[in-house]
Short mmCIF file of C-alpha atoms and ligand atoms in Angstrom, two decimals:
data_model
loop_
_atom_site.label_atom_id
_atom_site.label_comp_id
_atom_site.label_asym_id
_atom_site.label_seq_id
_atom_site.Cartn_x
_atom_site.Cartn_y
_atom_site.Cartn_z
CA UNK A 987 -19.33 -5.79 -17.67
CA UNK A 988 -18.46 -3.91 -14.42
CA UNK A 989 -14.97 -2.42 -14.32
CA UNK A 990 -12.97 -2.40 -11.11
CA UNK A 991 -10.82 0.68 -10.45
CA UNK A 992 -10.05 0.24 -6.75
CA UNK A 993 -6.99 -2.00 -6.78
CA UNK A 994 -5.19 0.14 -4.19
CA UNK A 995 -7.93 -0.85 -1.72
CA UNK A 996 -7.72 -4.54 -2.55
CA UNK A 997 -7.21 -6.80 -5.55
CA UNK A 998 -9.01 -9.86 -6.90
CA UNK A 999 -7.29 -13.16 -6.15
CA UNK A 1000 -4.76 -14.08 -8.84
CA UNK A 1001 -5.56 -17.51 -10.39
CA UNK A 1002 -2.07 -18.74 -9.44
CA UNK A 1003 -2.74 -17.69 -5.82
CA UNK A 1004 -6.08 -19.50 -5.81
CA UNK A 1005 -4.44 -22.64 -7.17
CA UNK A 1006 -1.61 -22.47 -4.62
CA UNK A 1007 -4.08 -21.85 -1.78
CA UNK A 1008 -6.29 -24.81 -2.76
CA UNK A 1009 -3.32 -27.14 -3.14
CA UNK A 1010 -1.83 -26.12 0.21
CA UNK A 1011 -5.21 -26.28 1.95
CA UNK A 1012 -5.80 -29.79 0.59
CA UNK A 1013 -2.33 -31.21 1.11
CA UNK A 1014 -0.45 -29.01 3.59
CA UNK A 1015 -3.03 -28.09 6.20
CA UNK A 1016 -1.28 -29.65 9.19
CA UNK A 1017 0.11 -27.49 11.94
CA UNK A 1018 3.77 -26.82 11.03
CA UNK A 1019 4.71 -26.95 14.73
CA UNK A 1020 3.42 -30.51 15.23
CA UNK A 1021 5.79 -33.42 15.44
CA UNK A 1022 4.73 -35.94 12.79
CA UNK A 1023 5.84 -36.37 9.23
CA UNK A 1024 2.98 -34.41 7.56
CA UNK A 1025 3.55 -31.42 9.85
CA UNK A 1026 7.29 -31.52 9.16
CA UNK A 1027 6.47 -31.40 5.47
CA UNK A 1028 4.35 -28.24 5.97
CA UNK A 1029 7.19 -26.72 8.00
CA UNK A 1030 9.53 -27.53 5.13
CA UNK A 1031 7.19 -25.87 2.57
CA UNK A 1032 6.84 -22.86 4.87
CA UNK A 1033 10.59 -22.39 5.09
CA UNK A 1034 10.90 -22.84 1.32
CA UNK A 1035 8.30 -20.06 0.88
CA UNK A 1036 10.33 -17.82 3.20
CA UNK A 1037 13.42 -18.49 1.07
CA UNK A 1038 11.55 -17.72 -2.15
CA UNK A 1039 10.23 -14.45 -0.74
CA UNK A 1040 13.75 -13.58 0.45
CA UNK A 1041 15.02 -14.21 -3.10
CA UNK A 1042 12.40 -11.85 -4.52
CA UNK A 1043 13.35 -9.12 -2.04
CA UNK A 1044 17.04 -9.93 -2.29
CA UNK A 1045 17.53 -10.51 1.40
CA UNK A 1046 18.02 -13.25 4.01
CA UNK A 1047 15.04 -15.51 4.79
CA UNK A 1048 15.82 -15.28 8.51
CA UNK A 1049 14.84 -11.61 8.46
CA UNK A 1050 11.28 -12.38 7.31
CA UNK A 1051 8.37 -12.64 9.72
CA UNK A 1052 4.97 -13.69 8.34
CA UNK A 1053 2.14 -11.56 9.72
CA UNK A 1054 -1.58 -11.05 9.09
CA UNK A 1055 -0.93 -8.07 6.80
CA UNK A 1056 0.52 -4.59 6.64
CA UNK A 1057 -1.44 -3.21 9.60
CA UNK A 1058 0.01 -5.87 11.89
CA UNK A 1059 3.51 -5.46 10.44
CA UNK A 1060 3.49 -1.69 11.00
CA UNK A 1061 2.01 -1.96 14.50
CA UNK A 1062 4.52 -4.69 15.38
CA UNK A 1063 7.46 -2.55 14.37
CA UNK A 1064 6.43 0.63 16.19
CA UNK A 1065 5.42 -1.30 19.30
CA UNK A 1066 8.84 -2.96 19.23
CA UNK A 1067 10.65 0.38 18.91
CA UNK A 1068 8.56 1.89 21.70
CA UNK A 1069 9.75 -0.91 24.01
CA UNK A 1070 13.37 -0.59 22.92
CA UNK A 1071 13.95 2.98 23.99
CA UNK A 1072 11.90 5.40 26.04
CA UNK A 1073 13.13 8.58 24.36
CA UNK A 1074 12.75 7.70 20.73
CA UNK A 1075 12.73 10.38 18.07
CA UNK A 1076 10.97 9.34 14.88
CA UNK A 1077 11.08 10.92 11.45
CA UNK A 1078 8.21 10.05 9.13
CA UNK A 1079 6.45 11.38 6.07
CA UNK A 1080 3.25 13.37 6.36
CA UNK A 1081 1.34 11.15 3.94
CA UNK A 1082 1.65 7.71 5.54
CA UNK A 1083 -1.15 5.16 5.76
CA UNK A 1084 -3.19 5.21 9.03
CA UNK A 1085 -1.58 1.89 10.04
CA UNK A 1086 1.69 3.85 10.31
CA UNK A 1087 0.33 7.18 11.54
CA UNK A 1088 -1.89 5.80 14.31
CA UNK A 1089 0.65 3.55 16.09
CA UNK A 1090 3.33 6.24 15.67
CA UNK A 1091 0.99 8.69 17.33
CA UNK A 1092 0.11 6.22 20.08
CA UNK A 1093 3.72 5.41 20.97
CA UNK A 1094 5.63 8.58 20.07
CA UNK A 1095 3.08 11.41 20.04
CA UNK A 1096 5.56 13.98 21.34
CA UNK A 1097 8.59 12.90 19.36
CA UNK A 1098 7.42 12.47 15.77
CA UNK A 1099 8.85 14.85 13.20
CA UNK A 1100 7.60 15.04 9.63
CA UNK A 1101 9.35 15.26 6.28
CA UNK A 1102 7.50 17.97 4.32
CA UNK A 1103 5.63 17.24 1.10
CA UNK A 1104 6.21 19.27 -2.06
CA UNK A 1105 3.46 20.71 -4.28
CA UNK A 1106 3.62 17.68 -6.59
CA UNK A 1107 2.97 15.43 -3.53
CA UNK A 1108 6.50 14.01 -3.49
CA UNK A 1109 8.69 14.20 -0.40
CA UNK A 1110 10.98 17.16 0.04
CA UNK A 1111 14.32 15.34 -0.21
CA UNK A 1112 16.38 18.49 0.31
CA UNK A 1113 14.74 19.08 3.68
CA UNK A 1114 14.98 15.36 4.47
CA UNK A 1115 18.74 15.43 3.91
CA UNK A 1116 19.01 18.41 6.27
CA UNK A 1117 16.75 16.74 8.85
CA UNK A 1118 18.86 13.57 8.79
CA UNK A 1119 21.65 15.05 10.85
CA UNK A 1120 19.67 17.35 13.14
CA UNK A 1121 19.29 14.73 15.87
CA UNK A 1122 20.04 11.06 16.58
CA UNK A 1123 16.88 9.53 15.04
CA UNK A 1124 15.71 6.25 16.51
CA UNK A 1125 13.85 5.31 13.33
CA UNK A 1126 12.94 6.85 9.99
CA UNK A 1127 9.86 5.51 8.23
CA UNK A 1128 8.46 6.34 4.79
CA UNK A 1129 6.16 4.45 2.44
CA UNK A 1130 7.40 3.33 -0.99
CA UNK A 1131 4.29 4.47 -2.87
CA UNK A 1132 1.27 6.44 -1.72
CA UNK A 1133 -1.97 4.48 -1.56
CA UNK A 1134 -3.84 7.72 -2.34
CA UNK A 1135 -1.92 9.51 -5.10
CA UNK A 1136 0.39 6.68 -6.19
CA UNK A 1137 3.36 9.07 -5.79
CA UNK A 1138 6.63 7.21 -5.38
CA UNK A 1139 8.97 8.02 -2.52
CA UNK A 1140 12.73 7.82 -3.13
CA UNK A 1141 12.98 5.00 -0.56
CA UNK A 1142 16.16 3.55 -2.02
CA UNK A 1143 18.03 6.85 -1.67
CA UNK A 1144 16.52 7.34 1.77
CA UNK A 1145 17.59 3.84 2.85
CA UNK A 1146 21.15 4.52 1.63
CA UNK A 1147 21.31 7.91 3.41
CA UNK A 1148 20.04 6.32 6.62
CA UNK A 1149 22.58 3.51 6.34
CA UNK A 1150 25.36 6.08 6.08
CA UNK A 1151 24.12 7.76 9.27
CA UNK A 1152 23.48 4.40 11.03
CA UNK A 1153 19.78 5.21 11.36
CA UNK A 1154 17.30 2.32 11.00
CA UNK A 1155 14.99 2.83 8.00
CA UNK A 1156 11.53 1.29 7.61
CA UNK A 1157 9.55 1.25 4.39
CA UNK A 1158 5.88 0.33 4.00
CA UNK A 1159 5.97 -1.16 0.50
CA UNK A 1160 2.35 -2.37 0.48
CA UNK A 1161 1.48 -0.46 -2.69
CA UNK A 1162 4.81 -1.02 -4.44
CA UNK A 1163 4.99 -4.81 -4.31
CA UNK A 1164 3.67 -6.55 -7.42
CA UNK A 1165 3.51 -3.24 -9.31
CA UNK A 1166 7.21 -2.34 -9.49
CA UNK A 1167 10.45 -4.34 -9.16
CA UNK A 1168 11.10 -5.75 -5.69
CA UNK A 1169 14.73 -6.75 -5.92
CA UNK A 1170 16.14 -3.79 -3.97
CA UNK A 1171 13.52 -3.72 -1.23
CA UNK A 1172 15.73 -5.89 1.00
CA UNK A 1173 18.05 -2.86 1.29
CA UNK A 1174 15.55 -1.35 3.76
CA UNK A 1175 16.24 -2.28 7.38
CA UNK A 1176 12.55 -2.93 7.96
CA UNK A 1177 9.95 -3.62 5.30
CA UNK A 1178 6.18 -4.10 5.27
CA UNK A 1179 4.14 -6.01 2.68
CA UNK A 1180 0.53 -7.16 2.33
CA UNK A 1181 -0.69 -9.95 0.00
CA UNK A 1182 -4.15 -8.64 -0.83
CA UNK A 1183 -2.65 -5.57 -2.50
CA UNK A 1184 -1.09 -7.75 -5.21
CA UNK A 1185 -3.52 -10.58 -5.91
CA UNK A 1186 -2.89 -12.65 -2.78
CA UNK A 1187 -5.47 -13.46 -0.12
CA UNK A 1188 -6.49 -11.09 2.66
CA UNK A 1189 -5.06 -11.57 6.14
CA UNK A 1190 -1.47 -12.41 5.18
CA UNK A 1191 1.61 -10.25 4.83
CA UNK A 1192 5.10 -9.89 6.17
CA UNK A 1193 7.54 -7.75 8.09
CA UNK A 1194 11.24 -7.86 7.24
CA UNK A 1195 13.41 -7.21 10.29
CA UNK A 1196 16.86 -5.69 10.26
CA UNK A 1197 18.35 -8.56 12.16
CA UNK A 1198 17.22 -12.18 12.53
CA UNK A 1199 17.77 -11.97 16.30
CA UNK A 1200 15.28 -9.16 16.83
CA UNK A 1201 12.26 -10.21 18.89
CA UNK A 1202 9.35 -7.81 18.28
CA UNK A 1203 6.92 -10.10 20.20
CA UNK A 1204 3.90 -7.95 19.42
CA UNK A 1205 1.73 -11.08 19.49
CA UNK A 1206 2.80 -13.31 22.36
CA UNK A 1207 1.86 -16.91 23.07
CA UNK A 1208 3.32 -19.90 21.21
CA UNK A 1209 6.88 -20.14 19.91
CA UNK A 1210 6.05 -19.79 16.19
CA UNK A 1211 8.25 -17.80 13.80
CA UNK A 1212 11.29 -18.61 15.96
CA UNK A 1213 9.54 -17.08 18.95
CA UNK A 1214 9.11 -13.73 17.20
CA UNK A 1215 5.37 -13.82 16.43
CA UNK A 1216 2.92 -16.16 18.16
CA UNK A 1217 0.08 -17.85 16.29
CA UNK A 1218 -0.14 -20.85 13.95
CA UNK A 1219 1.37 -19.94 10.60
CA UNK A 1220 -1.19 -19.70 7.77
CA UNK A 1221 0.78 -21.72 5.24
CA UNK A 1222 -1.94 -21.88 2.51
CA UNK A 1223 -2.18 -18.07 2.56
CA UNK A 1224 1.62 -17.74 2.54
CA UNK A 1225 1.85 -20.08 -0.48
CA UNK A 1226 -0.88 -18.08 -2.25
CA UNK A 1227 0.81 -14.73 -1.45
CA UNK A 1228 4.03 -15.97 -2.96
CA UNK A 1229 2.35 -17.38 -6.07
CA UNK A 1230 0.68 -14.00 -6.72
CA UNK A 1231 3.88 -12.05 -6.20
CA UNK A 1232 5.86 -14.33 -8.50
CA UNK A 1233 3.14 -14.12 -11.16
CA UNK A 1234 2.90 -10.33 -11.18
CA UNK A 1235 6.65 -9.86 -10.94
CA UNK A 1236 6.96 -11.85 -14.18
CA UNK A 1237 4.46 -9.46 -15.77
CA UNK A 1238 6.18 -6.26 -14.65
CA UNK A 1239 7.94 -5.50 -17.93
CA UNK A 1240 4.53 -4.97 -19.57
CA UNK A 1241 3.12 -2.70 -16.84
CA UNK A 1242 3.03 0.89 -18.08
CA UNK A 1243 1.18 4.12 -17.27
CA UNK A 1244 0.09 4.65 -20.90
CA UNK A 1245 -3.59 3.77 -20.38
CA UNK A 1246 -3.79 5.89 -17.21
CA UNK A 1247 -2.06 8.84 -18.89
CA UNK A 1248 -4.41 8.69 -21.90
CA UNK A 1249 -7.39 8.62 -19.54
CA UNK A 1250 -6.09 11.67 -17.64
CA UNK A 1251 -5.42 13.57 -20.86
CA UNK A 1252 -8.91 12.83 -22.20
CA UNK A 1253 -10.55 13.77 -18.90
CA UNK A 1254 -8.66 17.05 -18.52
CA UNK A 1255 -9.91 18.05 -21.98
CA UNK A 1256 -13.47 16.81 -21.50
CA UNK A 1257 -13.97 18.09 -17.96
CA UNK A 1258 -12.07 21.41 -17.64
CA UNK A 1259 -11.12 22.34 -14.09
CA UNK A 1260 -10.15 18.75 -13.18
CA UNK A 1261 -6.80 18.51 -11.34
CA UNK A 1262 -4.50 15.48 -11.25
CA UNK A 1263 -2.52 15.19 -8.02
CA UNK A 1264 1.17 14.59 -8.71
CA UNK A 1265 0.58 14.55 -12.46
CA UNK A 1266 4.23 15.13 -13.33
CA UNK A 1267 5.70 13.33 -10.34
CA UNK A 1268 6.98 9.74 -10.42
CA UNK A 1269 3.84 7.70 -9.77
CA UNK A 1270 2.57 4.13 -9.73
CA UNK A 1271 1.41 3.25 -13.24
CA UNK A 1272 -2.08 2.37 -12.02
CA UNK A 1273 -3.11 5.33 -9.86
CA UNK A 1274 -4.86 8.58 -10.63
CA UNK A 1275 -5.99 10.91 -7.84
CA UNK A 1276 -8.27 13.61 -9.16
CA UNK A 1277 -9.97 16.70 -7.82
CA UNK A 1278 -13.08 17.03 -9.94
CA UNK A 1279 -14.35 20.54 -10.76
CA UNK A 1280 -17.75 20.19 -9.07
CA UNK A 1281 -20.08 17.95 -7.03
CA UNK A 1282 -19.48 15.91 -3.89
CA UNK A 1283 -17.32 12.81 -4.38
CA UNK A 1284 -19.93 10.55 -2.73
CA UNK A 1285 -22.38 11.53 -5.48
CA UNK A 1286 -19.79 10.69 -8.14
CA UNK A 1287 -19.07 7.33 -6.49
CA UNK A 1288 -22.74 6.36 -6.17
CA UNK A 1289 -23.57 7.31 -9.79
CA UNK A 1290 -20.49 5.60 -11.18
CA UNK A 1291 -21.28 2.52 -9.09
CA UNK A 1292 -24.77 2.48 -10.65
CA UNK A 1293 -23.00 2.34 -14.01
CA UNK A 1294 -20.90 -0.65 -12.88
CA UNK A 1295 -17.69 1.23 -12.11
CA UNK A 1296 -15.95 0.83 -8.76
CA UNK A 1297 -13.75 3.76 -7.77
CA UNK A 1298 -12.89 5.33 -4.43
CA UNK A 1299 -12.60 8.60 -2.57
CA UNK A 1300 -8.98 9.22 -1.40
CA UNK A 1301 -8.10 6.05 0.49
CA UNK A 1302 -10.33 3.08 1.33
CA UNK A 1303 -9.50 3.47 5.01
CA UNK A 1304 -11.04 6.92 5.15
CA UNK A 1305 -13.93 6.23 2.75
CA UNK A 1306 -17.19 6.39 4.64
CA UNK A 1307 -15.65 8.49 7.40
CA UNK A 1308 -15.00 12.14 6.73
CA UNK A 1309 -13.27 11.22 3.46
CA UNK A 1310 -10.26 13.29 4.46
CA UNK A 1311 -7.09 12.67 2.54
CA UNK A 1312 -3.64 12.97 4.13
CA UNK A 1313 -2.16 13.75 0.73
CA UNK A 1314 -4.55 16.64 0.15
CA UNK A 1315 -4.06 17.69 3.78
CA UNK A 1316 -0.29 17.87 3.22
CA UNK A 1317 -0.87 19.88 0.04
CA UNK A 1318 -3.04 22.40 1.90
CA UNK A 1319 -6.25 21.58 0.02
CA UNK A 1320 -9.46 23.30 1.12
CA UNK A 1321 -12.35 21.31 2.69
CA UNK A 1322 -14.29 21.90 -0.53
CA UNK A 1323 -11.47 20.38 -2.63
CA UNK A 1324 -11.31 17.45 -0.18
CA UNK A 1325 -14.97 16.74 -0.90
CA UNK A 1326 -14.31 16.58 -4.65
CA UNK A 1327 -11.44 14.09 -4.63
CA UNK A 1328 -11.65 10.65 -6.23
CA UNK A 1329 -9.06 7.89 -6.57
CA UNK A 1330 -8.86 5.59 -9.55
CA UNK A 1331 -6.57 2.57 -9.32
CA UNK A 1332 -6.47 0.09 -12.16
CA UNK A 1333 -5.07 -3.42 -12.15
CA UNK A 1334 -2.81 -5.63 -14.16
CA UNK A 1335 -5.71 -6.84 -16.35
CA UNK A 1336 -7.54 -3.53 -16.84
CA UNK A 1337 -8.23 -3.13 -20.56
CA UNK A 1338 -8.34 -0.11 -22.89
CA UNK A 1339 -12.09 -0.74 -23.07
CA UNK A 1340 -12.37 -0.47 -19.23
CA UNK A 1341 -10.58 2.89 -19.30
CA UNK A 1342 -12.74 4.08 -22.18
CA UNK A 1343 -15.90 3.05 -20.25
CA UNK A 1344 -14.63 4.98 -17.24
CA UNK A 1345 -14.06 8.17 -19.24
CA UNK A 1346 -17.50 7.89 -20.84
CA UNK A 1347 -19.19 7.14 -17.50
CA UNK A 1348 -17.52 10.15 -15.84
CA UNK A 1349 -18.70 12.41 -18.66
CA UNK A 1350 -22.26 11.03 -18.56
CA UNK A 1351 -22.28 11.39 -14.75
CA UNK A 1352 -21.06 15.00 -15.01
CA UNK A 1353 -24.00 15.84 -17.32
CA UNK A 1354 -26.36 13.97 -15.04
CA UNK A 1355 -25.16 15.71 -11.87
CA UNK A 1356 -25.10 19.14 -13.56
CA UNK A 1357 -28.73 18.66 -14.63
CA UNK A 1358 -29.97 17.31 -11.29
CA UNK A 1359 -30.75 20.73 -9.71
CA UNK A 1360 -32.53 21.83 -12.93
CA UNK A 1361 -34.63 18.67 -12.88
CA UNK A 1362 -35.52 19.21 -9.21
CA UNK A 1363 -36.51 22.79 -10.06
CA UNK A 1364 -38.76 21.59 -12.90
CA UNK A 1365 -40.50 19.07 -10.61
CA UNK A 1366 -41.20 21.67 -7.95
CA UNK A 1367 -42.56 24.20 -10.50
N1 PLP B 185 -0.06 0.38 4.18
C1 PLP B 185 -0.50 0.85 2.99
C2 PLP B 185 0.39 1.77 2.19
C3 PLP B 185 -1.75 0.49 2.51
O1 PLP B 185 -2.17 0.96 1.32
C4 PLP B 185 -2.56 -0.38 3.29
C5 PLP B 185 -3.91 -0.74 2.84
O2 PLP B 185 -4.64 0.10 2.30
C6 PLP B 185 -2.07 -0.85 4.51
C7 PLP B 185 -0.81 -0.44 4.92
C8 PLP B 185 -2.87 -1.79 5.38
O3 PLP B 185 -2.85 -3.06 4.79
P1 PLP B 185 -3.61 -4.32 5.40
O4 PLP B 185 -5.00 -4.28 4.83
O5 PLP B 185 -2.83 -5.51 4.90
O6 PLP B 185 -3.57 -4.24 6.87
#
């Protein structure tokens, strides 16, 4: 059976999310802004969902804005800050997702400063603490967990330090939610989440605002979301997102990196010269970013795909382009190393057998790729 190791790109729909989506689509499909009883009922369910999400994040429901996903949430926030003050100075990490980097670059190209990355791909907190007081930052933004290496950022400490300095702090928690506990995430002034990263449907997510009275108005039009984001609310997707998050949060105590660590140990022995990015750093339990000792990563991906294994190069957003990785870029990797990087990201239901199949398939592929030039030579002789 094929094994899926690309959960950081997207996840299969959780059965609870599917059930919630079908129920809401059958029974709660009316427009929540309409003025008859059925619509009022959808509006009621929608607000209940907002309250449940607020409970999970330990924050006020009024701060939550439903969006189409993390890309919209991030763009909304930076667009909002660009309108608020002309001379904004922004501090960000060097390994953010493109949906953070691109809008930051568009709005604040000349005023972005970066927190350096250490050799283990974690953020340099010592430098961050020095940077904090060097100027009056308009906003500091850092992701909770890297989509590429799975490295965890100390967002809780960063949020507390920012609070002390009265600097707004935003955290893109797209890769954290559903994999690690969520109950302190509400401590961030601004927070981004995306359902399809944790078993919810695609095209739904949220942005937590610092203050319920903030009006980002990135999408303008109707008065939905208290006039803060135009567009008919997608209640079935919201219900499904919540069902998935609740389901995986209940499972968290059993999530552990043991399978991933065993895989890495076996691979380092079987394929000498392999490097694990951030091996000893705090990391998501599901992610392994590897620089393989030889051969182009697209060859590895194609051969492993033929064997029924789905893995990725660096991040899904750069796959198919030049494959460049911001994490490896921050670590000063060479172009040759960049071409040998793969990302493995398991899921909540990945079995020991799946991991074993992956190790075996990598080893068989290594032999196959090593022999390919010899075979070509033999044919041409
Ligand atoms: N932020 C991070 C950290 C991500 O990993 C992703 C998706 O890869 C996104 C943002 C974009 O998410 P979405 O597909 O919901 O726009």
